[in-house]
Coordinates of C-alpha atoms in Angstrom, one line a residue:
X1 CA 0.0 0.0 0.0
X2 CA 1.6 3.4 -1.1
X3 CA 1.8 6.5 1.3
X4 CA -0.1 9.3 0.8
X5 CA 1.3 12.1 -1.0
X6 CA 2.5 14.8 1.6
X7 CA 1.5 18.7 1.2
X8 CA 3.5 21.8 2.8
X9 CA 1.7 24.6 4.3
X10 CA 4.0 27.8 4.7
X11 CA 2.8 28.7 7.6
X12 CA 2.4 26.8 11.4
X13 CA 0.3 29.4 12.8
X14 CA -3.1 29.0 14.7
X15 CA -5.5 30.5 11.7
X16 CA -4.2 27.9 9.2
X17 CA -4.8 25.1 10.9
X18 CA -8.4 25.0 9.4
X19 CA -6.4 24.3 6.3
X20 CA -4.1 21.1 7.5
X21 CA -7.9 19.6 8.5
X22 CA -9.0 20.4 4.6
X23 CA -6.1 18.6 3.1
X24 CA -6.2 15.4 5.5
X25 CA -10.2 15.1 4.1
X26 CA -8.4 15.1 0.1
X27 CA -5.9 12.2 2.1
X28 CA -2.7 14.2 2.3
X29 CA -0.4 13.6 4.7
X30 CA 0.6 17.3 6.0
X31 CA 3.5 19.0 6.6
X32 CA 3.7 22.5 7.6
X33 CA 7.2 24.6 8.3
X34 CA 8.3 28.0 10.0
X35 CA 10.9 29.2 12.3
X36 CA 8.1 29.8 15.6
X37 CA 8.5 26.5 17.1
X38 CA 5.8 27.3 19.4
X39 CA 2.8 27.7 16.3
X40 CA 0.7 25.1 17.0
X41 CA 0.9 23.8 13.3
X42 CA 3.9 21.7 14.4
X43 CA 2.2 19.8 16.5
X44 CA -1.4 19.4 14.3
X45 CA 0.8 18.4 11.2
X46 CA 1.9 15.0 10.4
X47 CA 5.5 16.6 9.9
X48 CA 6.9 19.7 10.9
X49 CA 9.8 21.4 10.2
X50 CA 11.6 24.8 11.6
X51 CA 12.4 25.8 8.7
X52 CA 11.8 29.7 7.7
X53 CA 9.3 29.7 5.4
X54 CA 10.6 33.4 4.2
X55 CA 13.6 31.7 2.6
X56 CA 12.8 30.5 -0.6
X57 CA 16.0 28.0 -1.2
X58 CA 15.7 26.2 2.4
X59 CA 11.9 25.8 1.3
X60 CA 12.9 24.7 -2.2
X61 CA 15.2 22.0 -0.8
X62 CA 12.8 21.5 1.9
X63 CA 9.8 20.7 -0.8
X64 CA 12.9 18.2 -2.6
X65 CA 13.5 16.1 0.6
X66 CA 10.4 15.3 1.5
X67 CA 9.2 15.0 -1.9
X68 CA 6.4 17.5 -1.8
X69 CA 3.3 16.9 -4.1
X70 CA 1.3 20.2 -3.2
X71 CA 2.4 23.7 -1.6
X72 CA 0.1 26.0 0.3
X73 CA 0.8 29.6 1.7
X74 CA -0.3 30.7 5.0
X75 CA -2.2 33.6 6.3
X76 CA 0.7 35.8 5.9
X77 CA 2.2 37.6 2.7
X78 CA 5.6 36.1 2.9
X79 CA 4.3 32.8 2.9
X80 CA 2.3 33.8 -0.3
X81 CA 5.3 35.6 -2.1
X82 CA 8.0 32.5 -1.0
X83 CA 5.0 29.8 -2.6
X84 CA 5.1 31.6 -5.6
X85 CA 8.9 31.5 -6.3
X86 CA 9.1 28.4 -4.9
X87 CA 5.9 26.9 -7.4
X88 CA 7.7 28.8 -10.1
X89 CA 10.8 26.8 -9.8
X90 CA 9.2 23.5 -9.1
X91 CA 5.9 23.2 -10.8
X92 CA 3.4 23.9 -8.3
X93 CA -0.2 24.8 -9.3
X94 CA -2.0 27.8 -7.3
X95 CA 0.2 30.5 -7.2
X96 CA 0.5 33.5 -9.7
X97 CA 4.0 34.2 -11.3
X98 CA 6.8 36.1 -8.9
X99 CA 6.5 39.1 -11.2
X100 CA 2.0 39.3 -10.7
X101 CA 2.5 38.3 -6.9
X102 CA 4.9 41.5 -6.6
X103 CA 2.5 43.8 -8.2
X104 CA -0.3 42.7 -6.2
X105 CA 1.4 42.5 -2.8
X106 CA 4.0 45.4 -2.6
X107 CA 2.1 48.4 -2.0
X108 CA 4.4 51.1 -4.1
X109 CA 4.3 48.5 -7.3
X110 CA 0.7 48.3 -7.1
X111 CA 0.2 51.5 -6.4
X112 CA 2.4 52.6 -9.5
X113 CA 0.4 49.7 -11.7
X114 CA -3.0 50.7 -10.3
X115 CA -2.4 54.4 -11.2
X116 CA -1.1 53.7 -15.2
X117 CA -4.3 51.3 -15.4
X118 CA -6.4 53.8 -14.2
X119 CA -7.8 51.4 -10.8
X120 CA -9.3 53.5 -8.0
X121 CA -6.3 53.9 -5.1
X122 CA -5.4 56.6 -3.2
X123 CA -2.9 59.1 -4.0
X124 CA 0.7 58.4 -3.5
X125 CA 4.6 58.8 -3.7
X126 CA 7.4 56.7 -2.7
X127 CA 10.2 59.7 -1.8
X128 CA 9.8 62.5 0.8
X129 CA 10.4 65.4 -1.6
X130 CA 7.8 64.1 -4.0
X131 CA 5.3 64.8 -0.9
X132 CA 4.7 68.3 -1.7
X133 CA 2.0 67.5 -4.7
X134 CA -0.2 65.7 -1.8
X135 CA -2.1 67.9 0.1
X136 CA -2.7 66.9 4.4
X137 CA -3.2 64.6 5.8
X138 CA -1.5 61.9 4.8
X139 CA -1.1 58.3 5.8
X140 CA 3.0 57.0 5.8
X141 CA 3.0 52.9 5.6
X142 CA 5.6 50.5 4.9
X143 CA 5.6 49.0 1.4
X144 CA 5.4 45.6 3.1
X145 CA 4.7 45.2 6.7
X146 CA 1.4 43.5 8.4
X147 CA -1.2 44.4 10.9
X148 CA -0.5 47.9 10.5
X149 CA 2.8 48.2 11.8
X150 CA 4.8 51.3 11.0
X151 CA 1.7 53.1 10.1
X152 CA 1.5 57.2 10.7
X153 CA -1.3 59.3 10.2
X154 CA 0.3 62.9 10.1
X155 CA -1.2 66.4 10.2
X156 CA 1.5 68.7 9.7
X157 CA 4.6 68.6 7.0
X158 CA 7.1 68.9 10.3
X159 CA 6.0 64.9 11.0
X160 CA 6.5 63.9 8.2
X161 CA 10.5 63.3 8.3
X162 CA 9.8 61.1 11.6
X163 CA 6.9 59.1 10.0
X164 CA 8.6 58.1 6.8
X165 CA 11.7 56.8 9.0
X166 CA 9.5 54.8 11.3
X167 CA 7.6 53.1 8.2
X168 CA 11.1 52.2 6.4
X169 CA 12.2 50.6 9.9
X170 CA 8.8 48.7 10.0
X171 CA 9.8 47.2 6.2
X172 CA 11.6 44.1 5.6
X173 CA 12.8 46.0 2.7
X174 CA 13.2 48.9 4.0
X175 CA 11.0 51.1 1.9
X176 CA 8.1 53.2 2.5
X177 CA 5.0 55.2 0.7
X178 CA 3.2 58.7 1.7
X179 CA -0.5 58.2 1.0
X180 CA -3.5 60.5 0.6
X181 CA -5.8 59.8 4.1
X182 CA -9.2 58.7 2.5
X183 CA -11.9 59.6 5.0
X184 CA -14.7 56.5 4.8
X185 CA -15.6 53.3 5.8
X186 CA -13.5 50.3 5.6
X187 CA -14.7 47.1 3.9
X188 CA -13.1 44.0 2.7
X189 CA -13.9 42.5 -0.4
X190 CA -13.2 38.2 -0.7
X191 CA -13.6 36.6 -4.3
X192 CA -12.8 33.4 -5.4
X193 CA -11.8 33.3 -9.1
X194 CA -11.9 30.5 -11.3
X195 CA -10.6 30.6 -15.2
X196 CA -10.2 34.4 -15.1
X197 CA -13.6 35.4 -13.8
X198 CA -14.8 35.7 -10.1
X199 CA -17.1 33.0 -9.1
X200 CA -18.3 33.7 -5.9
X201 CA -17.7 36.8 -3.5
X202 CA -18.4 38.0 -0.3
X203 CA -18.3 42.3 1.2
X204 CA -17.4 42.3 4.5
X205 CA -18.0 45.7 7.1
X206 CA -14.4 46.0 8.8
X207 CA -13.6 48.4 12.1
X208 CA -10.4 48.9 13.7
X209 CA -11.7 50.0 17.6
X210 CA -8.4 49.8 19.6
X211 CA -5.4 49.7 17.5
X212 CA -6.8 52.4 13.9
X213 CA -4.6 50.2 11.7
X214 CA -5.5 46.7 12.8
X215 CA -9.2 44.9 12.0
X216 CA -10.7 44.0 15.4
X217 CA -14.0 43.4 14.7
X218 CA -16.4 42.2 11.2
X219 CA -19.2 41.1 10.0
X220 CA -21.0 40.4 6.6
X221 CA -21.7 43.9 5.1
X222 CA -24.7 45.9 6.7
X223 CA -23.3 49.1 5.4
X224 CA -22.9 48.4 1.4
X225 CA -25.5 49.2 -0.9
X226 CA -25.8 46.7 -3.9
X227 CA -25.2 49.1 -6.3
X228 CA -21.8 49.7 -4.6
X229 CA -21.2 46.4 -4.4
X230 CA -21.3 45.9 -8.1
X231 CA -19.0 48.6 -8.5
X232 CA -16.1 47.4 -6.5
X233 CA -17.4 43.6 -7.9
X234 CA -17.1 44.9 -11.8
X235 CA -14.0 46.7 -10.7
X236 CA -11.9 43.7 -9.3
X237 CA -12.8 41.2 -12.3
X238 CA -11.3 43.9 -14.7
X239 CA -8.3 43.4 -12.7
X240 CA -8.3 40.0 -12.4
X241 CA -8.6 39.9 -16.0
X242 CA -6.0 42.4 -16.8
X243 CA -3.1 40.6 -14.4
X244 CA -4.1 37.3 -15.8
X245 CA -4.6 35.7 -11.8
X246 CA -4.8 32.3 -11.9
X247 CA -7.5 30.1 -10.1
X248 CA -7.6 30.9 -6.4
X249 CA -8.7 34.0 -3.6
X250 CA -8.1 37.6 -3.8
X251 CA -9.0 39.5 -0.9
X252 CA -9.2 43.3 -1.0
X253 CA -9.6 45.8 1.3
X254 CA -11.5 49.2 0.1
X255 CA -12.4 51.9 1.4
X256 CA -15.4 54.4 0.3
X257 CA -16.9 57.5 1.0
X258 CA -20.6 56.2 0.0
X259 CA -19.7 57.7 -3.5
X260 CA -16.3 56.7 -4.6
X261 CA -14.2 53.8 -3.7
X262 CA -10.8 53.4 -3.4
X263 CA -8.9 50.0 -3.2
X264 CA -6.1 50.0 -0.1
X265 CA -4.1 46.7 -0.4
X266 CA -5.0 43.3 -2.5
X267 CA -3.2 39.6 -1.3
X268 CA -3.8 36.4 -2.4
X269 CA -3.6 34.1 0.6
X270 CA -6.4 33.8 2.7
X271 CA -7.1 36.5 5.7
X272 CA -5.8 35.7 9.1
X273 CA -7.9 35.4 12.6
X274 CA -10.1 33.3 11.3
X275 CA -11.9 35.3 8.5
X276 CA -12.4 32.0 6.9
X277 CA -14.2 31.0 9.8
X278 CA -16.7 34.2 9.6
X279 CA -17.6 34.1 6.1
X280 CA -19.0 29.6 6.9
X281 CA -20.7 30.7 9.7
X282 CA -22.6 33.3 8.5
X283 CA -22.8 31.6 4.7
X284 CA -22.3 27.9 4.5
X285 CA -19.9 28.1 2.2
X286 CA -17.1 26.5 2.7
X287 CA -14.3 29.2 2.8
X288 CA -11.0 26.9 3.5
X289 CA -11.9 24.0 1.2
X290 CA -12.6 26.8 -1.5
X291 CA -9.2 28.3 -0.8
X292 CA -6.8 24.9 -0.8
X293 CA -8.6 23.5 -4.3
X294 CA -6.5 24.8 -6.5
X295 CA -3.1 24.5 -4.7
X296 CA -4.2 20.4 -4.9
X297 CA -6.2 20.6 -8.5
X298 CA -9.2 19.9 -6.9
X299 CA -12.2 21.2 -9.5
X300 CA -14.9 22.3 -6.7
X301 CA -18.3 23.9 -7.3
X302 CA -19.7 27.2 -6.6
X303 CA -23.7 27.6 -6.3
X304 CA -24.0 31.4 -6.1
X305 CA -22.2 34.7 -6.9
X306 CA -22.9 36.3 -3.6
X307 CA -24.3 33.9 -1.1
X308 CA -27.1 34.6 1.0
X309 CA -26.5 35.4 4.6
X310 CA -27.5 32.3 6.6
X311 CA -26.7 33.8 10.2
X312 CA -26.1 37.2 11.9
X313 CA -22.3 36.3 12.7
X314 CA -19.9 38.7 14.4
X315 CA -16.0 38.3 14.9
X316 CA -13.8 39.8 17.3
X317 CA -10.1 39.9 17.7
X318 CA -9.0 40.5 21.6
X319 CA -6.6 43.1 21.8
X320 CA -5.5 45.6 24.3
X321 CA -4.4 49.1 23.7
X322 CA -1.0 49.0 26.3
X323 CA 0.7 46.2 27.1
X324 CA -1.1 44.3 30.4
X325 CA -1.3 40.7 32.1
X326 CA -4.1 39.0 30.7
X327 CA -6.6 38.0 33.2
X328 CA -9.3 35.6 31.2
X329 CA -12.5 36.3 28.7
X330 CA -15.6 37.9 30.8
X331 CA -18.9 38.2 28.2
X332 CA -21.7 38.4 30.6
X333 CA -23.1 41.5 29.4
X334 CA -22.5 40.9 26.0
X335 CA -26.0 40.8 23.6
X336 CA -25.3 38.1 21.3
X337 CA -24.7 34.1 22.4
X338 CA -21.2 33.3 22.3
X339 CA -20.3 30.7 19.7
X340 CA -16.8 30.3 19.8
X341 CA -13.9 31.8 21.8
X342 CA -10.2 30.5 20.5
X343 CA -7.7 31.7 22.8
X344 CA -4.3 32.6 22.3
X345 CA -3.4 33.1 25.9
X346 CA -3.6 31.8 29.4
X347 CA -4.1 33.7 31.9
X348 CA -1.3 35.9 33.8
X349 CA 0.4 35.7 30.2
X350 CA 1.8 38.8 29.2
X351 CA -0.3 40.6 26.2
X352 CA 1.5 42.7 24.3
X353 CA -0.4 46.1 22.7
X354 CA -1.8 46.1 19.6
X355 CA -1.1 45.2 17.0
X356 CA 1.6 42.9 18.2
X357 CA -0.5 40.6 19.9
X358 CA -3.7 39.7 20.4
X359 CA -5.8 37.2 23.4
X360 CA -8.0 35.4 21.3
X361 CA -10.4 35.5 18.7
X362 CA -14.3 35.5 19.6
X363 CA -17.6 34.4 17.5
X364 CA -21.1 35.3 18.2
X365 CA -24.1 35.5 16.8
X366 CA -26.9 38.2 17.1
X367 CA -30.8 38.0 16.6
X368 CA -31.3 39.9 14.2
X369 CA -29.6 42.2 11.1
X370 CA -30.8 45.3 13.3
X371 CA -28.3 44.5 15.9
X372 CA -25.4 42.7 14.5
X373 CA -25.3 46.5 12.7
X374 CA -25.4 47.9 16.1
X375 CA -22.9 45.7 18.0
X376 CA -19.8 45.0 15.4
X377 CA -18.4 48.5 16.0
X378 CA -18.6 48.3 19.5
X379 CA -17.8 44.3 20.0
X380 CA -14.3 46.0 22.1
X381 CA -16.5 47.7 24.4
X382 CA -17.9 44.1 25.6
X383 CA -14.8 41.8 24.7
X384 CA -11.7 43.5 25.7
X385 CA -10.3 43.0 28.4
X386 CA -11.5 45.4 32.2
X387 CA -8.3 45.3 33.5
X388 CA -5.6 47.2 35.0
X389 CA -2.8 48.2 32.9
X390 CA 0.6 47.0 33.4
X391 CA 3.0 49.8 31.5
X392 CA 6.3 48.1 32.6
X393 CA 5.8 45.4 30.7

């Protein structure tokens, strides 16, 4: 009897494990890698390995030794951008070329594509004495970072110096972009495409409530009308079209003023904290088995374009705005039943601000359209932890 064929997940962290289940149900045998020996992918896999997932040769002679018939990225861009060099060398379905995955992921190259093709984004420049044709305020980000880190919001020219250094230190490559601030709402925007068109999509209301640069808490859109919808729908298919993507998610984040719209920052591995797990509760559909098919060449099938909300589903990242001991999850005034609470810490752990760390991830589901509207935006005012600060930590 022969072994199963054995497929690599970049990434050992908590939100993908929902992925290691997926592949074990197509009868892989999994394997996951990364340098955080204490991700609890190394113990859920059938093989683990420390190996840094960011470094595309050890991953290339990682895939060679144990013979590796599939690759999957993580929740995390690196793990994305390393799949793609690595699948480029090696064969592996699911990723887009190195040269589409830059574009897409590197916010100054899409930026400077999304500008000469004429794609809604926000103004911007990569060099400090270009900053003079952008009027205040402005938003200075790293061209690469997560979660938000290195991000400024700055007022006055005088801050600008002090931004732009903080969001080059906050780069891997050391590299930064000055941004017109769009005032609006933030949404997110999750497609899965299938030969060149978008097959089935889902808007999601976004609201960053104790770090402004980190998603804390989401629903399914109660904001978006349909005709806005379309919009940013009809938008991303032209772009899909245009890059050539090949089968698998893009994930968006817009913002929008109720008139215009204005794309922030586009991946193509899945969203972490469990988005995958928001989008089947409240849908059905099954997100993560959607996601994996086409790194294994699994044809799956699609019954709507925008499913129907099944459930009034509300997720919440616990975070703290200064660094604390964390004491344990109290909901007892919280309007909605608890579904699921995945923690991330014990308590007396230290919790470090956001967006560095985070306590655990909360589900719950509301009554009624009415108040999930009501309660996403505040979901910090009833899940956060009501404790006393520790600022030496």
């Amino acid at each position: 009897m022969s072994s199963p064929s054995r497929a690599l997940l970049l990434d050992a962290g908590f939100a993908s494990l929902p992925f290691l289940d997926v592949l074990r149900q197509q009868g892989y045998r999994t394997a996951v890698c990364g340098s955080k020996n204490q991700d609890p992918g190394h113990r859920f896999a059938d093989d683990s390995s420390p190996v840094n997932y960011g470094d595309v040769q050890q991953v290339i002679d990682l895939c060679r030794e144990w013979r590796i018939a599939a690759l999957l990225p993580g929740v995390t861009d690196v793990s994305y951008l390393t799949g793609s060099r690595v699948a480029d060398q090696l064969g592996f379905p699911g990723f887009d070329s190195p040269e589409v995955s830059d574009t897409l992921f590197q916010k100054d190259q899409f930026r400077s594509w999304a500008q000469a093709n004429h794609f809604p984004v926000p103004a911007a420049v990569e060099q400090l004495s270009e900053s003079e044709s952008l009027p205040l305020p402005l938003i200075v980000k790293p061209v690469d970072a997560y979660s938000g880190l290195g991000i400024t919001h700055i007022s006055e020219r005088a801050q600008l110096p002090t931004a732009f250094d903080a969001a080059r230190q906050a780069s891997r490559s050391g590299e930064a972009l000055i941004e017109q601030f769009i005032r609006g709402t933030l949404h997110s925007h999750s497609a899965f495409v299938r030969n060149g068109e978008i097959v089935c999509e889902f808007f999601v209301d976004e609201f960053c409530t104790v770090y402004p640069w980190q998603v804390n808490s989401s629903s399914l859109t109660t904001q978006l009308s349909s005709a806005m919808q379309d919009r940013v729908s009809d938008c991303l298919a032209t772009l899909t079209a245009q890059l050539g993507l090949v089968d698998g998610l893009l994930h968006t984040q817009f913002m929008t003023d109720g008139n215009d719209f204005w794309l922030i920052e586009l991946t193509r591995r899945c969203p972490g904290d469990l988005y995958s797990r928001l989008i089947s509760l409240s849908t059905g559909v099954p997100y993560c088995s959607h996601f994996v098919a086409p790194f294994i060449g699994l044809d799956d099938h699609f019954d709507q374009r925008r499913p129907v909300r099944q459930r009034f589903i509300a997720r919440h990242t616990v975070s703290v705005a200064e660094a604390t001991r964390f004491p344990g999850f109290h909901f007892a005034t919280l309007p909605a039943q608890i579904l699921d609470v995945i923690p991330l810490k014990m308590p007396g752990d230290a919790l470090e601000a956001a967006p560095r760390d985070r306590a655990g991830l909360v589900f719950a589901e509301c009554d009624s359209l009415t108040t999930l509207a009501e309660l996403t935006p505040h979901l910090n005012q009833y899940l956060n932890p009501s404790i006393q600060q520790e600022r030496s930590l």
